[in-house]
XYZ file of C-alpha atoms in Angstrom:
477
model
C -6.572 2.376 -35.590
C -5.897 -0.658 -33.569
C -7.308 -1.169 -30.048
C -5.839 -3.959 -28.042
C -6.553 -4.812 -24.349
C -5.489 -7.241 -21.832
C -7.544 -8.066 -18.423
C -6.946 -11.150 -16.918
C -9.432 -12.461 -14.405
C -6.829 -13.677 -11.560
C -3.644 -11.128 -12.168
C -3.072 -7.812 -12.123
C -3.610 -6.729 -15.820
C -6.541 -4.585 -17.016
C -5.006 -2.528 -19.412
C -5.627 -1.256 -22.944
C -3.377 -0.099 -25.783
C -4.082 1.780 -29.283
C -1.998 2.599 -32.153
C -3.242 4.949 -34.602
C -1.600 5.284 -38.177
C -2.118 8.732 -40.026
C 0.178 9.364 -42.769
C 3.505 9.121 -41.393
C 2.747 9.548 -37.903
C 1.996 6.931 -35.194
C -0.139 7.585 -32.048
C 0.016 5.421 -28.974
C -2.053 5.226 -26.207
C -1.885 3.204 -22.984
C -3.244 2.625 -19.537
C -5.497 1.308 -17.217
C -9.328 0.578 -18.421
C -11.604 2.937 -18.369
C -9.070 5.918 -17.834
C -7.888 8.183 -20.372
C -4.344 6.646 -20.196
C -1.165 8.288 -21.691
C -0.499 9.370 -25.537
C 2.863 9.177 -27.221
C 3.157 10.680 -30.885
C 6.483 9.531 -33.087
C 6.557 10.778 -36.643
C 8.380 8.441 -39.269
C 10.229 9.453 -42.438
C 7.953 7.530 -44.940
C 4.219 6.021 -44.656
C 5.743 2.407 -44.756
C 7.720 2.936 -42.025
C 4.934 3.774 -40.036
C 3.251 1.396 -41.101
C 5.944 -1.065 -40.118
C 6.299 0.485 -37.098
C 2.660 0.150 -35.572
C 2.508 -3.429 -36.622
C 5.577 -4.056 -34.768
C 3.804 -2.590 -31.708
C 1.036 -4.521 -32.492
C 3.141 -8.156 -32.744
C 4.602 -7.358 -29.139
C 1.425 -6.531 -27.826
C -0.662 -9.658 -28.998
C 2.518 -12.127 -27.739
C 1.954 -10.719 -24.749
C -1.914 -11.424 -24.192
C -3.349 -8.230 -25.669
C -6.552 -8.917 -27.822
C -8.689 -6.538 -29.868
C -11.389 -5.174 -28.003
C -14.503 -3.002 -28.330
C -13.846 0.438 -26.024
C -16.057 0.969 -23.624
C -17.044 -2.806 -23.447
C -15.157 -3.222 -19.937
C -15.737 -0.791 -17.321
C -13.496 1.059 -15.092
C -13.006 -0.879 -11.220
C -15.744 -0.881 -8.451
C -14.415 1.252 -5.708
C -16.322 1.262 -2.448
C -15.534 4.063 -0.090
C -15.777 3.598 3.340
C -18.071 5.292 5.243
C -19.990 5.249 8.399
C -21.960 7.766 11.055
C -19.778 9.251 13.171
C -21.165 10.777 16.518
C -19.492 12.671 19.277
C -17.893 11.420 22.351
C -19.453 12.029 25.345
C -15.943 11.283 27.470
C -13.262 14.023 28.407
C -11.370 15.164 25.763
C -8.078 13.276 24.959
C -4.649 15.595 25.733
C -4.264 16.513 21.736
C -0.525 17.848 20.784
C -1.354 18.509 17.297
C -3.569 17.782 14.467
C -3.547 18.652 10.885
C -6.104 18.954 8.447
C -5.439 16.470 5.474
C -8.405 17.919 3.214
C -10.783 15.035 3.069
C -11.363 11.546 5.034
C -8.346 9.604 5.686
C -7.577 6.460 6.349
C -4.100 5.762 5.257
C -1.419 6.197 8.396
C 2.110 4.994 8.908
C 4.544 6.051 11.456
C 8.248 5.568 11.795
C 11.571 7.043 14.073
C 11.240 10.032 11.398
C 7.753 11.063 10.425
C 4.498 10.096 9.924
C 2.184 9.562 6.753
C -1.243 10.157 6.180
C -3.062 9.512 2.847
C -6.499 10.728 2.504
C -9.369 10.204 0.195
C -8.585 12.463 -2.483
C -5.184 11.054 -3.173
C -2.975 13.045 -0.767
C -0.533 12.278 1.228
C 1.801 14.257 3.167
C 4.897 13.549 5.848
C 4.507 15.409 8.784
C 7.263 15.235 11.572
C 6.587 14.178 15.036
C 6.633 17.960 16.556
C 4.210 18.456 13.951
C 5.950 20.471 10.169
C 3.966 18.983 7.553
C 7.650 18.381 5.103
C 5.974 16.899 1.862
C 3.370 15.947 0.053
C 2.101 13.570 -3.218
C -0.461 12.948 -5.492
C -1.840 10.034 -5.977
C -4.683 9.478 -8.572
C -6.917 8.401 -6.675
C -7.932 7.798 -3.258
C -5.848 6.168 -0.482
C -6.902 3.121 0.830
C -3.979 2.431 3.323
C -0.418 3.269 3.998
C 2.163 -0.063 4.973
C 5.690 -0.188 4.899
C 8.328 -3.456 4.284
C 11.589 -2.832 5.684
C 12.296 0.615 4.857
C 9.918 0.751 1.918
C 6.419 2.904 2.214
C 3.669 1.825 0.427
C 0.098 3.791 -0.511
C -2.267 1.962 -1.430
C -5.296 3.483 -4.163
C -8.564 3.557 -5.142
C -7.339 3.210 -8.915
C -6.516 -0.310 -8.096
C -2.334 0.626 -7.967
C -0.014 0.239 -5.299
C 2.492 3.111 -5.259
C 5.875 2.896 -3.696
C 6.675 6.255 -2.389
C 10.509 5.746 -1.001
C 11.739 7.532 -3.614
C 11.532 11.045 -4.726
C 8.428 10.417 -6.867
C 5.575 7.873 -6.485
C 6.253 4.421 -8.766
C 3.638 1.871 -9.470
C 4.538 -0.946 -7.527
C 1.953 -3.474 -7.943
C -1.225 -3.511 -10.038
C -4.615 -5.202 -8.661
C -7.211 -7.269 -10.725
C -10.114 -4.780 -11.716
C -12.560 -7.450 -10.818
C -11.275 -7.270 -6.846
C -12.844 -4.082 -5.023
C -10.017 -3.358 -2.525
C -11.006 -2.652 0.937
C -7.376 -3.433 2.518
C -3.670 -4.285 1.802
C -0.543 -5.339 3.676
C 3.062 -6.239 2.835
C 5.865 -8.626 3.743
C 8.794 -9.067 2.542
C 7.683 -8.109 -1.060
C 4.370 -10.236 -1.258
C 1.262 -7.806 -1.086
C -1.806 -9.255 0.930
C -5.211 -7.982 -0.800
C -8.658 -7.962 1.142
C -11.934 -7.197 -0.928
C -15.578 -6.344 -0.611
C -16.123 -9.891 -1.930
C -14.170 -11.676 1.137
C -11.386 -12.463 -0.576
C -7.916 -12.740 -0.327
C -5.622 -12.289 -3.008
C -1.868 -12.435 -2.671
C 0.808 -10.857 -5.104
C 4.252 -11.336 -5.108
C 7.352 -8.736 -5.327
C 7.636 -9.041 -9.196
C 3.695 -7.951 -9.550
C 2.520 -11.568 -10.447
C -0.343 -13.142 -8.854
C -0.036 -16.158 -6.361
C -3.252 -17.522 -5.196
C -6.505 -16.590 -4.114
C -8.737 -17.705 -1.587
C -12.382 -16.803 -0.813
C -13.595 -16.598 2.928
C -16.552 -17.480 4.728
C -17.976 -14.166 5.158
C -17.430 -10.693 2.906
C -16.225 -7.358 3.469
C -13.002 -8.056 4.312
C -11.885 -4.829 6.170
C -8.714 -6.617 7.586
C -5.333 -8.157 6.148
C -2.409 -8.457 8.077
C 0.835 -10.341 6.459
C 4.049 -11.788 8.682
C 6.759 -14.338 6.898
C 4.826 -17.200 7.590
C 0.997 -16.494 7.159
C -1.721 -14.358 5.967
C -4.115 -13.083 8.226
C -7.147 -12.387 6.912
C -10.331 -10.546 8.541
C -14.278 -10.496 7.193
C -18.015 -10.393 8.431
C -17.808 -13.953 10.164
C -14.095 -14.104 11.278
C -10.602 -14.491 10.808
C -8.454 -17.029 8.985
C -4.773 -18.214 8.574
C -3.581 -19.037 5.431
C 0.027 -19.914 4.350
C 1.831 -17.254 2.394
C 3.335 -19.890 0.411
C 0.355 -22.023 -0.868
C -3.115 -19.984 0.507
C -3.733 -23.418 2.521
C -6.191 -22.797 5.486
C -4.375 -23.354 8.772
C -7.272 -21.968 11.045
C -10.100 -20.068 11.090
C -11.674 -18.470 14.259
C -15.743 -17.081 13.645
C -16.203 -15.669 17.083
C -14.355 -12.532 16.005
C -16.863 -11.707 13.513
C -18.002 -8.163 11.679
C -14.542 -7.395 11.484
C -13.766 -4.172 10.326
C -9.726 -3.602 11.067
C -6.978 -5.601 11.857
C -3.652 -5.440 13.911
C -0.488 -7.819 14.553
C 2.099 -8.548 16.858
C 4.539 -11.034 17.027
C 2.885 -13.640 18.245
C -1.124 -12.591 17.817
C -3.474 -10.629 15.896
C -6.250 -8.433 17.193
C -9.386 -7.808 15.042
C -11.676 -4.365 16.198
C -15.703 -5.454 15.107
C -18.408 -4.113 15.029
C -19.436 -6.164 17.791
C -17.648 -2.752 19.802
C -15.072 -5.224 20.779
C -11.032 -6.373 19.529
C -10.516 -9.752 19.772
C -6.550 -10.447 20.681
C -6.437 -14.137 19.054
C -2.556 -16.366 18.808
C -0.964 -16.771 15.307
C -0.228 -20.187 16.361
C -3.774 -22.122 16.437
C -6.287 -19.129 16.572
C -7.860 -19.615 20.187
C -8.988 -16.148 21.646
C -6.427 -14.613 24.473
C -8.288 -11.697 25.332
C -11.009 -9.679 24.222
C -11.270 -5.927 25.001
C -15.019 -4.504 25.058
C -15.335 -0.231 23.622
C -18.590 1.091 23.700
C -19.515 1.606 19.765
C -18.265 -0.324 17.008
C -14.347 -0.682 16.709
C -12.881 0.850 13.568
C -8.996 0.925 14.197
C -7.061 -0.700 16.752
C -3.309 -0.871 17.592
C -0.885 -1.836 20.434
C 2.406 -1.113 22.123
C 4.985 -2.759 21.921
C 4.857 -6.084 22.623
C 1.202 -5.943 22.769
C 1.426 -4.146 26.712
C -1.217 -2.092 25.688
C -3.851 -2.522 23.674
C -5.837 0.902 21.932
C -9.122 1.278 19.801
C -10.999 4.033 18.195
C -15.203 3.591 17.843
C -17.586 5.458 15.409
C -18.344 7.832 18.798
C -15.136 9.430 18.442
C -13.564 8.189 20.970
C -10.570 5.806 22.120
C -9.949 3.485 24.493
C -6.506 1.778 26.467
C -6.587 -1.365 27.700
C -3.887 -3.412 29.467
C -3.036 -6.323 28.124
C -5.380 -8.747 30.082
C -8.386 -6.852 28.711
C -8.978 -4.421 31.660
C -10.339 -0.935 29.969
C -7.623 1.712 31.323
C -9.199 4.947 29.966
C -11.626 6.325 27.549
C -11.448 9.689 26.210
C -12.868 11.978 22.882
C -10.837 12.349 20.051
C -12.488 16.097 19.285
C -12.286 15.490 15.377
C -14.155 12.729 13.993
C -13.701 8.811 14.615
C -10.534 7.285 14.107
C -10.186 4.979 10.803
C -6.781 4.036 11.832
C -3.843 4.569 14.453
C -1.208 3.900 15.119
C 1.296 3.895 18.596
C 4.635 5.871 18.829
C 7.147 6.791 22.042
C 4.056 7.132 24.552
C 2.110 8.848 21.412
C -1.024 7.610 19.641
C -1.523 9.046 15.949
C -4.731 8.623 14.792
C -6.253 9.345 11.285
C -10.276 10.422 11.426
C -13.779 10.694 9.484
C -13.179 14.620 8.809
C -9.434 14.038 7.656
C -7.207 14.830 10.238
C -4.187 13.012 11.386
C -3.674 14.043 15.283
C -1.133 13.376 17.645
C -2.136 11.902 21.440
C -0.180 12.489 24.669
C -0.554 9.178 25.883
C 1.937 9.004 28.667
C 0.375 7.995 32.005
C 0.917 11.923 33.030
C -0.956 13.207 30.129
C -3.564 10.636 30.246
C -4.041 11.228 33.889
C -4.363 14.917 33.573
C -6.922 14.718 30.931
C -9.270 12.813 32.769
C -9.283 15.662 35.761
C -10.484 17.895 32.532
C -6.963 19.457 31.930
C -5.362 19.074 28.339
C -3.172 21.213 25.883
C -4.327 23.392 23.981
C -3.641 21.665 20.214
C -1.681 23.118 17.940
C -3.138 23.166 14.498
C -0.510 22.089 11.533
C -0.617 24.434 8.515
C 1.022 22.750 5.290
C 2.930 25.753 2.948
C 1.119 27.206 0.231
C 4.282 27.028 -1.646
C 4.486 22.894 -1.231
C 5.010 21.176 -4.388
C 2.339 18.156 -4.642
C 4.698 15.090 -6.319
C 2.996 13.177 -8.614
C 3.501 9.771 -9.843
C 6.306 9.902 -12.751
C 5.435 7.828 -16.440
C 9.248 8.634 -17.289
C 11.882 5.952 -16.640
C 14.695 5.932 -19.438
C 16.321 8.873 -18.472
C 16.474 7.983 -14.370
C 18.025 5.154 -15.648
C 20.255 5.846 -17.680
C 21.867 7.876 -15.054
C 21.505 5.153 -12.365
C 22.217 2.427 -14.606
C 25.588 3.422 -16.779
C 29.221 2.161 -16.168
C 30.878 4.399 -14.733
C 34.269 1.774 -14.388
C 35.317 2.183 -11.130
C 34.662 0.165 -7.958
C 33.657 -3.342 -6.858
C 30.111 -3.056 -8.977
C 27.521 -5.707 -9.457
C 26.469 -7.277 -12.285
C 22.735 -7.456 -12.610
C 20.810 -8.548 -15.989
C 17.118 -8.464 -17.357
C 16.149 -11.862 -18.369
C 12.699 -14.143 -19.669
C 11.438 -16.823 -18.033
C 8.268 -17.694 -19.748
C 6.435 -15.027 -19.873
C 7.846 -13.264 -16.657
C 10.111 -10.601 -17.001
C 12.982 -10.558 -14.277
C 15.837 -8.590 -12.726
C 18.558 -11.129 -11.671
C 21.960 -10.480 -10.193
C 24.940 -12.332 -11.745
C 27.651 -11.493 -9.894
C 29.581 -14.310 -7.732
C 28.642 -14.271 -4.472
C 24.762 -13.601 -5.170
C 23.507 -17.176 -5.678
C 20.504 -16.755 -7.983
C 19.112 -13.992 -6.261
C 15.947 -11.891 -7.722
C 15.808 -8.291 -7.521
C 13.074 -6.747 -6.543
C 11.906 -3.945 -9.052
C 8.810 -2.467 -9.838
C 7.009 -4.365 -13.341
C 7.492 -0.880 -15.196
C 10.813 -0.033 -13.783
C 11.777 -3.781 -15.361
C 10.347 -3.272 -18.510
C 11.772 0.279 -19.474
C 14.710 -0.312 -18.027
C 14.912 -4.096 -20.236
C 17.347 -2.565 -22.437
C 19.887 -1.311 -20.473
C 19.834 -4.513 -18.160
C 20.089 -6.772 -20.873
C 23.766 -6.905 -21.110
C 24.774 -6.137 -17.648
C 25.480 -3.039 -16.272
C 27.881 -2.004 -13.100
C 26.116 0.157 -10.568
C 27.894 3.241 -10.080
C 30.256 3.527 -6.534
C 31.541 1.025 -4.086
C 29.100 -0.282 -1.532
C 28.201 -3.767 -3.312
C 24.333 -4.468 -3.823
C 22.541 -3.333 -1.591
C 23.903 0.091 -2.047
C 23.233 -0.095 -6.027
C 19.737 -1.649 -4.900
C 18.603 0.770 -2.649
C 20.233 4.152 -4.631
C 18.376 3.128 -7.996
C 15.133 2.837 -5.927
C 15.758 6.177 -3.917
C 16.233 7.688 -7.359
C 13.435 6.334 -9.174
């Protein structure tokens, strides 16, 4: 038995890998430290060729960085959950549509034209539409940190120290976090993956899972990360930052927003909820505060309107608050199911995501709101998810999606895309005229399975040009 690992203390990697030889049959194990990992078992005709066969795995494992290892000797990843006292609201209640019991604490929410997400703490997450049909629902291993989306790609981030991209029909690892960082919070743009840890770091990652920089903050427990095309905005217990996505160099740093325990952008500024029981609206440009909207408890989600018109926050009494842009507090009302760990705003809606699990859907038109403060509201409708609702979990199977995705089928204007090595980074490339020397962005496994079919080129099947091929091999994986 051989037992190889590879953990490296600024990327991604914390991974192990054994080969076992008995008699003619080979045993291979792999996966994350400190987890039981998956087991493949190929039988050989003759003892030397299993024999010849393990060392081979062996060679291509060491040239990439694996070392033998004792088991055991490297723990699994801190995880810290988040949790705080939540009390109840003392306001009127806020005009609830709908709500729907997730099963545990959840923090993860994301909501688009077509549905909304919500990823708890046990590793669910479902889509529920906006009249309230929960419509599916994965697996994750672990718990969900956070939901984000890049373009038309939706992201979960977990407890197990992944990044799953859930756009397709099953859950693919994505991106793959140092053990050593204890994730609070994530973001995404355009590919690069902002990370925010209990240490007060930020880490930065970019679309081919490799690691960029790193930068430590004044402060720790970095609750808030928020990523545009030019900057990374990072939140922790004595302020916020700016740091260029390109390089991690400091532009600003603002410490009056400090205890910061959630963090929001617009176009042109970010708002950080405390603990202080105030959101601090501070400009991208040079940090100076703009506004600063005072709640009665300590903020733990915040989000805005469009175009930052309004401005909403959710405190550990479980309530929330709307304030106008200026800073002048609009209304205040009670949630009726926990504190709000994040929200977002939708179409005069406010979806929130609480301490006992439920996501919930707000009336927050100026009618509803108005009404709810004379003491009249719906009564909620409460969202029942099918017993017959398959739970997707993540797949570990690649070569057969893509060799359906990936073959030449002959016909149409297809384009050429290879797997190539540069160094020690493995990349998707497309070399068809008209490209330049564009990258494509797949996930590290999805690259490395699929190495030998990309090798030599393959034509994506149908007309439609790249984009098409691009975004029909990701649906399908």
């Amino acid at each position: 038995m051989t037992y190889l690992e590879l953990s490296e203390d600024g990327g991604g990697a914390h991974k192990f890998y054994e080969v076992t030889v008995a008699g003619t049959q080979v045993t291979i194990t792999y996966g994350r430290i400190g987890e039981s990992g998956q087991t493949k078992v190929t039988a050989f005709p003759t003892e030397a060729k299993a024999q010849a066969a393990a060392a081979k795995k062996i060679g291509e494992k060491t040239r990439k960085g694996y070392a033998p290892a004792l088991r055991g000797v490297r723990q699994r990843r801190a995880v810290t959950r988040r949790a705080i006292a939540s009390t109840r609201s003392t306001a009127q209640q806020a005009p609830v549509l709908w709500r729907f019991d997730s099963g545990a604490a959840a923090f993860g929410i994301f909501v688009d034209g077509e549905r909304c997400w919500v990823g708890n703490q046990r590793g669910d997450v479902y889509t529920v539409t906006h009249s309230g049909t929960v419509t599916g629902r994965f697996r994750l291993p672990d718990g969900v940190k956070c939901i984000v989306a890049d373009d038309f790609w939706i992201y979960a981030g977990c407890d197990d120290g992944r990044v799953y991209d859930l756009s397709g029909k099953v859950p693919r690892s994505a991106y793959e976090i140092a053990a050593d960082v204890d994730i609070y919070w994530l973001d995404i743009h355009d590919g690069v993956l902002g990370v925010s840890d209990r240490a007060g770091r930020i880490t930065t990652i970019d679309y081919e899972d490799e690691f960029q920089w790193a930068r430590t903050g004044a402060g720790d427990s970095a609750w808030m990360v928020r990523c545009d095309g030019d900057a990374v905005y990072h939140g922790h217990s004595r302020g916020v930052a700016r740091y260029d996505t390109s390089d991690g160099t400091l532009v600003w740093e603002n410490k009056l927003a400090g205890d910061v325990l959630f963090g929001w952008q617009e176009e042109r500024s970010v708002y950080a909820g405390t603990a202080r029981r105030t959101v601090h609206r501070l400009a991208k440009s040079d940090g100076r505060v703009e506004a600063v909207y005072q709640c009665d408890g300590a903020v733990y989600s915040c989000a805005t309107s469009p175009g930052g018109r309004h401005v909403f926050a959710g405190d550990n009494h479980s309530s929330v608050y709307c304030f106008d842009a200026s800073g002048e507090r609009l209304w205040k009302l009670a949630t009726g199911c926990g504190s709000a760990f994040s929200m977002q705003f939708l179409d005069d809606r406010l979806y929130i995501v609480t301490t006992d699990g439920s996501l919930v859907c707000i009336d927050a038109s100026e009618a509803a709101i108005a009404a709810a403060r004379a003491g009249s509201v719906p009564q909620p409708m409460d969202v029942k998810a099918a017993a017959s609702l398959e739970a997707v979990e993540p797949s570990t199977t690649l070569e057969t999606v893509l060799e359906r995705v990936l073959e030449t089928d002959g016909a149409g204007d297809g384009v050429v895309v290879e797997c190539v090595k540069e160094g020690e980074r493995l990349r998707v490339r497309v070399v068809s005229p008209g490209y330049e020397s564009w990258n494509v962005q797949f996930p590290k496994t999805v690259r490395e399975a699929g190495a030998r079919y990309l090798v030599d080129g393959v034509r994506s099947a149908g007309r439609g040009g790249f984009y098409r091929a691009y975004g029909e091999i990701r649906r399908l994986l």
